[in-house]
Amino acid sequence: MAALNKHIHLRVNGVSHALEVPANMLLVELLRQRLRLTGTHVGCDTCQCGACTVHLDGRAVKSCALFAVQADGCRVCTIEGIGGPGGLHPMQEAFRDCHALQCGFCTPGMIMRAIDLVERSDGLDEQAVREGLEGNLCRCTGYHNIIKAVLQGQEAMEADDD
Amino acid sequence: MQPFNYLKPSTLTEAAALHRQADEPVYLSGGQTLIPAMQQRLSAPSDLIDLSGIAELSGIQAADGAIRIGAFTRHAQVAESAAVRSAIPALARLAGRIGDAQVRNLGTLGGSLANNDPAADYPAAVLALGATVHTDQRAIAAEDFFQAFFETALDHGEVIRALEFPRPRRAAYRKFPNPASRYAVVGVMVAEFDDGVRVGVTGAGPCAFRAHGLEEALNASLSPDALDRVEIPHEDFNRDLYASAEYRAQLVKVMAMRAVRDLFDP
C-alpha cells in the first residue's frame, strides 16, 4: 500500500508552512529533510537519546517519537529558532561558557530540553536539573558541565526576565 | 518505516467504525510506545487511527470522592493538575516520574493502560486505588482489566474513554526505576481507604497485580514493620538481566515498606 500523503499546516520557528507529507514521515524527518533545519539531530532513532528534542506548542518532545501529521496545527521551535551566531540564547551562551559540550551532537536536544525545564520550574537545584535531563543522553561529557551550564543558564534567563 | 493510512476521527463512534473497516488497524494515542515499536518494525499497522481529535477523551473532573481523568490526558497534565494534586497527590507524583519529561509531554493515561506493559507505572495505581476503566462500551473494574503480559480486557476495537479513581484517605507510590529506561523494575502503590488497605504492584510479574499478602498484613497493622515477615510468592515473577525473580520479590517488600513510611510522612 502506498503511503497516502496528508496536507498539514504548522508554524516552525515563527514561519508558517503548508506542506504535503507522507503519513509515515516523522517530525524529525520533516524538519531535517524537508525544511533543512539540520540543527535537530537524530541520535538513536529509537526514541531514547533526546538529541532530536524540539518544542511542540511550547513543550519539549522527541521529534523522532511523533509523526509530522500529528504536528498539524501546532507550533514547533527548533534550536535554529532560539538564537544564532551573534545572538545566542542565554542557555546557549551558558553551554559555551561552561564547556558543556565536547562532540556537540547531543547539544541541540540538551539545550531545547534545558530551556523547557527552566521555563516550567521555579528555582532548580542540581538534583532537579539531573532529573530533568533524564531524557537526554550525552556520551562525552559525563554531564557535570552540562548541569553547571543549565544552572548558569537558568540564572541568565531569570535575569533576562527581570 | 512501513506505509499506513493515517485517520483522525473526531468522535468515538467514528473511531470504532474506522477500526471495523480496516485490515490491521491500531489506535494511536500518545505514541510513546507505539511509534518506537513501528520504527523497529515490531508493529506494522495498515491503519493508524489517531485519537487526539476526540474531544471527549480529554479533561480532568473532580467529583464526590473520586476523580475522573480522560484517557487522552498526557502524563505531564496529570502530574501538573491542581485537581489531581489535591485529590490524590500520590497519583500526580507517579505521573510526574513516568519515563522522562519528553515522554510525559506526549504519553497518555489511556495509551499506557491499553498497552499494559508489565513495567508501566499507572497499572499499580489503577489496582491500588480500585479505579474503574470506562470504555466506549462499558465499565471495567481494575481487577478485571489487567489480564496477562501486554493483555487487557479490552475487546478488539474497544477504546478507553476515561479512568475514575476513588479518592483514598492517603496513598503513596514507590518505584525502583531501571536507570536507563526509567521503567519500574518494581513499583508499589499502597492506598488506605475507610474499608482497608490496597496494594498494587507493577514491574514484578507478567502484569500488574494486587499483593493480597501485603494487604492482609497492613490491614492488621499499618506500619512498615508489619511487612517484615510477609512472604512474596515469586514463582511467576519476571527475570531478566536487570533483576532475578528473588530480587524483584525483595524489591516488592522494600518498595512497599517505603511507601507505607511515606503514608505517614508524605
PDB file of C-alpha atoms in Angstrom, chain A residues 1-4 6 23-24 26 45-47 53 56 59-62 64-67 69-70 113 116 131 134-136, chain B residues 1-6 28-29 31-32 35-36 38-40 46 48 50 76 80 97 99-103 105-106 182:
ATOM      1  CA  MET A   1       0.000   0.000   0.000  1.00  0.00           C
ATOM      2  CA  ALA A   2       1.316   3.441  -0.849  1.00  0.00           C
ATOM      3  CA  ALA A   3       1.739   5.893   1.958  1.00  0.00           C
ATOM      4  CA  LEU A   4      -1.043   8.401   1.497  1.00  0.00           C
ATOM      5  CA  LYS A   6      -1.561  14.404   4.021  1.00  0.00           C
ATOM      6  CA  ALA A  23       1.726   9.836   6.742  1.00  0.00           C
ATOM      7  CA  ASN A  24       4.732   7.813   7.858  1.00  0.00           C
ATOM      8  CA  LEU A  26       8.451  11.512  11.389  1.00  0.00           C
ATOM      9  CA  ASP A  45      16.387   6.622  16.132  1.00  0.00           C
ATOM     10  CA  THR A  46      14.669   4.610  18.896  1.00  0.00           C
ATOM     11  CA  CYS A  47      13.201   7.487  20.917  1.00  0.00           C
ATOM     12  CA  THR A  53      14.264  17.270  21.199  1.00  0.00           C
ATOM     13  CA  LEU A  56       5.881  21.360  20.293  1.00  0.00           C
ATOM     14  CA  ARG A  59       6.782  21.651  25.415  1.00  0.00           C
ATOM     15  CA  ALA A  60       9.899  19.527  24.901  1.00  0.00           C
ATOM     16  CA  VAL A  61       9.204  16.385  22.866  1.00  0.00           C
ATOM     17  CA  LYS A  62      11.364  13.931  20.945  1.00  0.00           C
ATOM     18  CA  CYS A  64      11.520  11.123  16.321  1.00  0.00           C
ATOM     19  CA  ALA A  65       8.663   9.988  18.580  1.00  0.00           C
ATOM     20  CA  LEU A  66       5.838  11.558  16.628  1.00  0.00           C
ATOM     21  CA  PHE A  67       4.717  11.732  13.039  1.00  0.00           C
ATOM     22  CA  VAL A  69       0.940  14.711  10.652  1.00  0.00           C
ATOM     23  CA  GLN A  70       0.472  14.782  14.422  1.00  0.00           C
ATOM     24  CA  ARG A 113      15.137  20.434  26.975  1.00  0.00           C
ATOM     25  CA  ASP A 116      11.750  23.956  28.700  1.00  0.00           C
ATOM     26  CA  GLU A 131      16.361  14.515  36.997  1.00  0.00           C
ATOM     27  CA  GLU A 134      16.794  12.112  32.248  1.00  0.00           C
ATOM     28  CA  GLY A 135      15.554  12.019  28.664  1.00  0.00           C
ATOM     29  CA  ASN A 136      18.795  13.325  27.134  1.00  0.00           C
TER      30      ASN A 136
ATOM     31  CA  MET B   1       9.044   2.992   8.114  1.00  0.00           C
ATOM     32  CA  GLN B   2       6.271   0.946   6.510  1.00  0.00           C
ATOM     33  CA  PRO B   3       3.433   2.945   4.938  1.00  0.00           C
ATOM     34  CA  PHE B   4      -0.005   3.133   6.535  1.00  0.00           C
ATOM     35  CA  ASN B   5      -3.261   5.033   6.309  1.00  0.00           C
ATOM     36  CA  TYR B   6      -3.499   7.869   8.803  1.00  0.00           C
ATOM     37  CA  LEU B  28      -2.627   5.935  18.198  1.00  0.00           C
ATOM     38  CA  SER B  29      -2.748   7.807  21.497  1.00  0.00           C
ATOM     39  CA  GLY B  31       2.558   7.119  20.636  1.00  0.00           C
ATOM     40  CA  GLN B  32       5.485   6.852  23.037  1.00  0.00           C
ATOM     41  CA  ILE B  35       5.944   4.806  17.393  1.00  0.00           C
ATOM     42  CA  PRO B  36       9.279   3.355  18.633  1.00  0.00           C
ATOM     43  CA  MET B  38       6.839   0.866  14.473  1.00  0.00           C
ATOM     44  CA  GLN B  39      10.338   2.264  13.880  1.00  0.00           C
ATOM     45  CA  GLN B  40      11.726  -1.111  14.895  1.00  0.00           C
ATOM     46  CA  SER B  46      -2.355  -0.983   7.975  1.00  0.00           C
ATOM     47  CA  LEU B  48      -3.267   4.291  12.283  1.00  0.00           C
ATOM     48  CA  ASP B  50      -5.214   8.921  15.841  1.00  0.00           C
ATOM     49  CA  ALA B  76       2.574  15.764  32.331  1.00  0.00           C
ATOM     50  CA  GLU B  80       0.601  19.220  36.921  1.00  0.00           C
ATOM     51  CA  ARG B  97       8.033  10.168  37.343  1.00  0.00           C
ATOM     52  CA  GLY B  99       9.719   7.783  31.704  1.00  0.00           C
ATOM     53  CA  ASP B 100      11.339  11.152  31.070  1.00  0.00           C
ATOM     54  CA  ALA B 101       9.987  14.656  30.549  1.00  0.00           C
ATOM     55  CA  GLN B 102       9.706  14.357  26.774  1.00  0.00           C
ATOM     56  CA  VAL B 103       7.777  11.096  27.113  1.00  0.00           C
ATOM     57  CA  ASN B 105       4.690  15.528  27.395  1.00  0.00           C
ATOM     58  CA  LEU B 106       3.210  13.131  24.817  1.00  0.00           C
ATOM     59  CA  ARG B 182      13.034   4.728  33.861  1.00  0.00           C
TER      60      ARG B 182
END
